[in-house]
Amino acid sequence: MDKEKIQDILNHHEPGPLDLDHRFAVLVALAEVDGEAHVIFEKRSILLKNHTGEVSLPGGKIEAGETPKEAAIRETVEELRIREEQIEILGEADYLVLRTGKAVHCFIGILHDVVIDEIEPEPMEVAYVFSVPLKIFLEQEPEAHIIEFKKDKDEGFPYELIPKTTVAPFRNVQDRIYFYKEAREKEQIVWGMTAKIMYGVARLLRKGL
């Protein structure tokens, strides 16, 4: 056993969750509206293949050789069509690991010299942008609903290799889906993964605000 080599590997390793297919990064972009902090959200374009028409935060997939922070900034610049120097990153919040094998890193930042109503986003990705006061997330708990994903047995799985007393890996999976329903329009309700991220951000910020 080469202890030094193992030690060197661990010294240069940043621990992370196992079995991830993709990593993404989003930005909770704050801008001032009438003297009040608002969070900018996107209504995703109907031209997109995935999550069409959903409400999301600016962000996307982390590319090879890119840090999560760099990805969050790049995607925000591309989607909102603003300049990188207009983005001030304040820090990173907790990240979300999905049951689908994806991780979403979340950064909080301020957009400077940006008027939300004047943003002209990239039309191939974003239908339009809108904002929700930050205080809504800080002062109100989201509506939560439990959904259960049924797991049927796979005929090709080698169940015979697993002790008959083992049941835990084959239990049905439950998830808690959040909804913030205070948007001006029904189609702007913040829900699902985006609401779960905002719920985490709100819990973090409440510690000091």
mmCIF file of C-alpha atoms in Angstrom:
data_model
loop_
_atom_site.group_PDB
_atom_site.id
_atom_site.type_symbol
_atom_site.label_atom_id
_atom_site.label_comp_id
_atom_site.label_asym_id
_atom_site.label_seq_id
_atom_site.Cartn_x
_atom_site.Cartn_y
_atom_site.Cartn_z
ATOM 1 C CA MET A 1 0.000 0.000 0.000
ATOM 2 C CA ASP A 2 1.390 3.378 -1.056
ATOM 3 C CA LYS A 3 0.218 5.600 1.779
ATOM 4 C CA GLU A 4 1.821 8.752 0.320
ATOM 5 C CA LYS A 5 0.002 8.416 -3.012
ATOM 6 C CA ILE A 6 -3.313 7.836 -1.288
ATOM 7 C CA GLN A 7 -2.682 10.827 0.948
ATOM 8 C CA ASP A 8 -1.809 12.998 -2.057
ATOM 9 C CA ILE A 9 -5.017 12.000 -3.859
ATOM 10 C CA LEU A 10 -7.120 12.873 -0.820
ATOM 11 C CA ASN A 11 -5.296 16.158 -0.271
ATOM 12 C CA HIS A 12 -6.298 17.295 -3.760
ATOM 13 C CA HIS A 13 -9.820 15.893 -3.662
ATOM 14 C CA GLU A 14 -12.889 17.997 -2.994
ATOM 15 C CA PRO A 15 -15.612 15.706 -1.574
ATOM 16 C CA GLY A 16 -18.965 15.676 -3.290
ATOM 17 C CA PRO A 17 -22.046 13.495 -3.713
ATOM 18 C CA LEU A 18 -21.614 10.197 -5.545
ATOM 19 C CA ASP A 19 -23.336 9.003 -8.716
ATOM 20 C CA LEU A 20 -24.130 12.357 -10.308
ATOM 21 C CA ASP A 21 -24.910 12.503 -14.023
ATOM 22 C CA HIS A 22 -24.834 16.282 -14.416
ATOM 23 C CA ARG A 23 -24.153 19.392 -12.360
ATOM 24 C CA PHE A 24 -25.918 22.698 -12.818
ATOM 25 C CA ALA A 25 -25.612 26.172 -11.324
ATOM 26 C CA VAL A 26 -28.242 28.878 -10.839
ATOM 27 C CA LEU A 27 -28.221 32.437 -9.601
ATOM 28 C CA VAL A 28 -30.692 33.972 -7.171
ATOM 29 C CA ALA A 29 -30.365 37.375 -8.809
ATOM 30 C CA LEU A 30 -31.483 40.277 -6.635
ATOM 31 C CA ALA A 31 -32.421 43.661 -8.057
ATOM 32 C CA GLU A 32 -34.012 46.713 -6.497
ATOM 33 C CA VAL A 33 -37.601 47.587 -7.359
ATOM 34 C CA ASP A 34 -39.029 50.729 -5.726
ATOM 35 C CA GLY A 35 -36.453 50.456 -2.954
ATOM 36 C CA GLU A 36 -37.208 46.799 -2.259
ATOM 37 C CA ALA A 37 -35.156 43.686 -3.067
ATOM 38 C CA HIS A 38 -36.746 41.457 -5.701
ATOM 39 C CA VAL A 39 -35.722 38.040 -7.023
ATOM 40 C CA ILE A 40 -35.596 37.738 -10.809
ATOM 41 C CA PHE A 41 -37.244 34.692 -12.344
ATOM 42 C CA GLU A 42 -37.475 33.464 -15.923
ATOM 43 C CA LYS A 43 -40.410 32.018 -17.785
ATOM 44 C CA ARG A 44 -38.707 29.402 -19.929
ATOM 45 C CA SER A 45 -39.251 29.515 -23.678
ATOM 46 C CA ILE A 46 -41.640 27.127 -25.409
ATOM 47 C CA LEU A 47 -38.795 26.506 -27.873
ATOM 48 C CA LEU A 48 -36.831 24.534 -25.264
ATOM 49 C CA LYS A 49 -37.021 20.746 -25.182
ATOM 50 C CA ASN A 50 -36.795 20.412 -21.397
ATOM 51 C CA HIS A 51 -38.889 22.109 -18.686
ATOM 52 C CA THR A 52 -40.710 24.074 -21.367
ATOM 53 C CA GLY A 53 -42.644 27.051 -20.051
ATOM 54 C CA GLU A 54 -41.612 26.511 -16.443
ATOM 55 C CA VAL A 55 -40.546 29.183 -13.986
ATOM 56 C CA SER A 56 -36.823 29.035 -13.239
ATOM 57 C CA LEU A 57 -33.822 30.957 -11.974
ATOM 58 C CA PRO A 58 -31.089 32.037 -14.415
ATOM 59 C CA GLY A 59 -28.637 29.161 -14.789
ATOM 60 C CA GLY A 60 -27.707 25.990 -16.592
ATOM 61 C CA LYS A 61 -25.276 23.117 -16.968
ATOM 62 C CA ILE A 62 -21.715 23.448 -15.697
ATOM 63 C CA GLU A 63 -19.345 22.963 -18.605
ATOM 64 C CA ALA A 64 -16.040 21.063 -18.539
ATOM 65 C CA GLY A 65 -13.295 23.038 -16.802
ATOM 66 C CA GLU A 66 -15.797 25.498 -15.356
ATOM 67 C CA THR A 67 -16.528 26.157 -11.705
ATOM 68 C CA PRO A 68 -20.142 26.314 -10.488
ATOM 69 C CA LYS A 69 -19.733 30.059 -9.856
ATOM 70 C CA GLU A 70 -18.410 30.657 -13.369
ATOM 71 C CA ALA A 71 -21.323 28.682 -14.813
ATOM 72 C CA ALA A 72 -23.901 30.666 -12.847
ATOM 73 C CA ILE A 73 -22.421 33.951 -14.081
ATOM 74 C CA ARG A 74 -22.050 32.797 -17.697
ATOM 75 C CA GLU A 75 -25.587 31.451 -17.900
ATOM 76 C CA THR A 76 -27.047 34.601 -16.341
ATOM 77 C CA VAL A 77 -25.164 36.786 -18.819
ATOM 78 C CA GLU A 78 -26.343 34.643 -21.742
ATOM 79 C CA GLU A 79 -29.971 34.327 -20.680
ATOM 80 C CA LEU A 80 -30.622 37.859 -19.436
ATOM 81 C CA ARG A 81 -28.271 39.437 -21.993
ATOM 82 C CA ILE A 82 -26.559 41.624 -19.430
ATOM 83 C CA ARG A 83 -22.843 42.302 -18.844
ATOM 84 C CA GLU A 84 -20.752 40.216 -16.481
ATOM 85 C CA GLU A 85 -19.610 43.314 -14.606
ATOM 86 C CA GLN A 86 -23.239 43.984 -13.643
ATOM 87 C CA ILE A 87 -23.273 40.812 -11.520
ATOM 88 C CA GLU A 88 -21.962 40.886 -7.960
ATOM 89 C CA ILE A 89 -21.823 37.416 -6.422
ATOM 90 C CA LEU A 90 -22.377 37.568 -2.666
ATOM 91 C CA GLY A 91 -21.802 33.879 -1.982
ATOM 92 C CA GLU A 92 -23.028 30.323 -2.406
ATOM 93 C CA ALA A 93 -26.072 28.846 -0.690
ATOM 94 C CA ASP A 94 -26.747 25.137 -0.142
ATOM 95 C CA TYR A 95 -26.936 23.027 -3.266
ATOM 96 C CA LEU A 96 -29.692 20.644 -4.257
ATOM 97 C CA VAL A 97 -29.216 16.976 -5.159
ATOM 98 C CA LEU A 98 -32.082 15.539 -7.192
ATOM 99 C CA ARG A 99 -33.272 11.943 -7.228
ATOM 100 C CA THR A 100 -32.520 11.959 -10.968
ATOM 101 C CA GLY A 101 -28.769 12.072 -10.309
ATOM 102 C CA LYS A 102 -28.288 15.810 -10.818
ATOM 103 C CA ALA A 103 -26.895 18.481 -8.495
ATOM 104 C CA VAL A 104 -27.833 22.165 -8.656
ATOM 105 C CA HIS A 105 -25.439 24.702 -7.113
ATOM 106 C CA CYS A 106 -27.023 27.957 -5.991
ATOM 107 C CA PHE A 107 -25.397 31.384 -5.779
ATOM 108 C CA ILE A 108 -26.867 34.625 -4.459
ATOM 109 C CA GLY A 109 -25.949 37.876 -6.120
ATOM 110 C CA ILE A 110 -26.961 41.436 -6.903
ATOM 111 C CA LEU A 111 -27.574 42.845 -10.373
ATOM 112 C CA HIS A 112 -26.352 46.422 -10.681
ATOM 113 C CA ASP A 113 -27.737 49.022 -13.108
ATOM 114 C CA VAL A 114 -30.503 46.649 -14.182
ATOM 115 C CA VAL A 115 -34.160 47.620 -14.605
ATOM 116 C CA ILE A 116 -36.171 44.408 -14.604
ATOM 117 C CA ASP A 117 -38.854 45.687 -16.985
ATOM 118 C CA GLU A 118 -36.154 46.652 -19.472
ATOM 119 C CA ILE A 119 -34.425 43.249 -19.578
ATOM 120 C CA GLU A 120 -34.619 41.701 -23.036
ATOM 121 C CA PRO A 121 -33.687 38.052 -22.451
ATOM 122 C CA GLU A 122 -32.378 35.545 -24.977
ATOM 123 C CA PRO A 123 -35.636 34.533 -26.771
ATOM 124 C CA MET A 124 -34.493 31.005 -27.616
ATOM 125 C CA GLU A 125 -34.244 30.232 -23.889
ATOM 126 C CA VAL A 126 -36.409 32.742 -22.039
ATOM 127 C CA ALA A 127 -39.923 33.903 -22.920
ATOM 128 C CA TYR A 128 -39.810 36.767 -20.425
ATOM 129 C CA VAL A 129 -38.575 37.670 -16.946
ATOM 130 C CA PHE A 130 -40.500 38.810 -13.893
ATOM 131 C CA SER A 131 -39.711 39.428 -10.241
ATOM 132 C CA VAL A 132 -41.054 38.464 -6.837
ATOM 133 C CA PRO A 133 -40.241 40.432 -3.664
ATOM 134 C CA LEU A 134 -37.581 38.664 -1.606
ATOM 135 C CA LYS A 135 -39.636 39.285 1.544
ATOM 136 C CA ILE A 136 -42.291 36.835 0.306
ATOM 137 C CA PHE A 137 -39.816 33.987 0.616
ATOM 138 C CA LEU A 138 -38.434 35.287 3.914
ATOM 139 C CA GLU A 139 -41.773 35.915 5.595
ATOM 140 C CA GLN A 140 -43.985 33.135 4.235
ATOM 141 C CA GLU A 141 -43.729 29.367 4.300
ATOM 142 C CA PRO A 142 -44.394 27.655 0.970
ATOM 143 C CA GLU A 143 -47.335 25.341 0.473
ATOM 144 C CA ALA A 144 -45.956 21.794 0.611
ATOM 145 C CA HIS A 145 -47.401 18.651 -0.975
ATOM 146 C CA ILE A 146 -46.103 15.105 -0.676
ATOM 147 C CA ILE A 147 -45.918 13.062 -3.852
ATOM 148 C CA GLU A 148 -45.027 9.369 -3.960
ATOM 149 C CA PHE A 149 -43.200 7.740 -6.845
ATOM 150 C CA LYS A 150 -44.241 4.089 -7.167
ATOM 151 C CA LYS A 151 -41.482 1.648 -7.952
ATOM 152 C CA ASP A 152 -42.449 -1.463 -9.903
ATOM 153 C CA LYS A 153 -40.146 -4.470 -9.965
ATOM 154 C CA ASP A 154 -37.768 -4.683 -12.909
ATOM 155 C CA GLU A 155 -37.828 -8.141 -14.497
ATOM 156 C CA GLY A 156 -34.169 -7.840 -15.515
ATOM 157 C CA PHE A 157 -32.882 -6.995 -12.024
ATOM 158 C CA PRO A 158 -30.962 -9.793 -10.209
ATOM 159 C CA TYR A 159 -33.138 -9.908 -7.103
ATOM 160 C CA GLU A 160 -31.760 -13.371 -6.318
ATOM 161 C CA LEU A 161 -28.414 -11.768 -5.379
ATOM 162 C CA ILE A 162 -29.999 -9.727 -2.602
ATOM 163 C CA PRO A 163 -30.975 -11.159 0.814
ATOM 164 C CA LYS A 164 -34.713 -11.745 0.987
ATOM 165 C CA THR A 165 -34.870 -9.662 4.159
ATOM 166 C CA THR A 166 -33.697 -6.577 2.268
ATOM 167 C CA VAL A 167 -36.598 -4.234 1.515
ATOM 168 C CA ALA A 168 -35.199 -0.717 1.932
ATOM 169 C CA PRO A 169 -33.776 -0.277 -1.608
ATOM 170 C CA PHE A 170 -37.162 -1.057 -3.125
ATOM 171 C CA ARG A 171 -39.427 1.190 -1.120
ATOM 172 C CA ASN A 172 -41.540 3.741 -2.922
ATOM 173 C CA VAL A 173 -39.886 7.178 -2.982
ATOM 174 C CA GLN A 174 -41.565 10.259 -1.528
ATOM 175 C CA ASP A 175 -40.739 13.844 -2.358
ATOM 176 C CA ARG A 176 -41.970 17.152 -0.971
ATOM 177 C CA ILE A 177 -43.031 19.622 -3.671
ATOM 178 C CA TYR A 178 -43.175 23.295 -2.673
ATOM 179 C CA PHE A 179 -45.375 26.067 -4.087
ATOM 180 C CA TYR A 180 -45.114 29.832 -3.592
ATOM 181 C CA LYS A 181 -48.452 31.037 -4.931
ATOM 182 C CA GLU A 182 -48.125 34.787 -4.370
ATOM 183 C CA ALA A 183 -47.228 35.590 -7.994
ATOM 184 C CA ARG A 184 -49.290 38.137 -9.863
ATOM 185 C CA GLU A 185 -50.239 35.612 -12.545
ATOM 186 C CA LYS A 186 -50.986 31.885 -12.201
ATOM 187 C CA GLU A 187 -48.332 31.003 -14.772
ATOM 188 C CA GLN A 188 -45.731 32.733 -12.594
ATOM 189 C CA ILE A 189 -46.196 30.509 -9.541
ATOM 190 C CA VAL A 190 -42.799 29.470 -8.186
ATOM 191 C CA TRP A 191 -42.895 25.735 -7.608
ATOM 192 C CA GLY A 192 -40.954 22.476 -7.844
ATOM 193 C CA MET A 193 -37.165 22.543 -7.933
ATOM 194 C CA THR A 194 -37.052 26.342 -8.105
ATOM 195 C CA ALA A 195 -39.294 26.659 -5.050
ATOM 196 C CA LYS A 196 -37.157 24.121 -3.160
ATOM 197 C CA ILE A 197 -34.055 26.191 -3.906
ATOM 198 C CA MET A 198 -35.779 29.386 -2.763
ATOM 199 C CA TYR A 199 -36.975 27.641 0.396
ATOM 200 C CA GLY A 200 -33.365 26.771 1.197
ATOM 201 C CA VAL A 201 -32.209 30.301 0.424
ATOM 202 C CA ALA A 202 -34.909 31.756 2.675
ATOM 203 C CA ARG A 203 -33.945 29.498 5.578
ATOM 204 C CA LEU A 204 -30.313 30.549 5.168
ATOM 205 C CA LEU A 205 -31.005 34.290 4.960
ATOM 206 C CA ARG A 206 -33.415 34.269 7.886
ATOM 207 C CA LYS A 207 -30.470 33.515 10.158
ATOM 208 C CA GLY A 208 -29.132 37.037 9.736
ATOM 209 C CA LEU A 209 -31.878 39.236 8.268
#
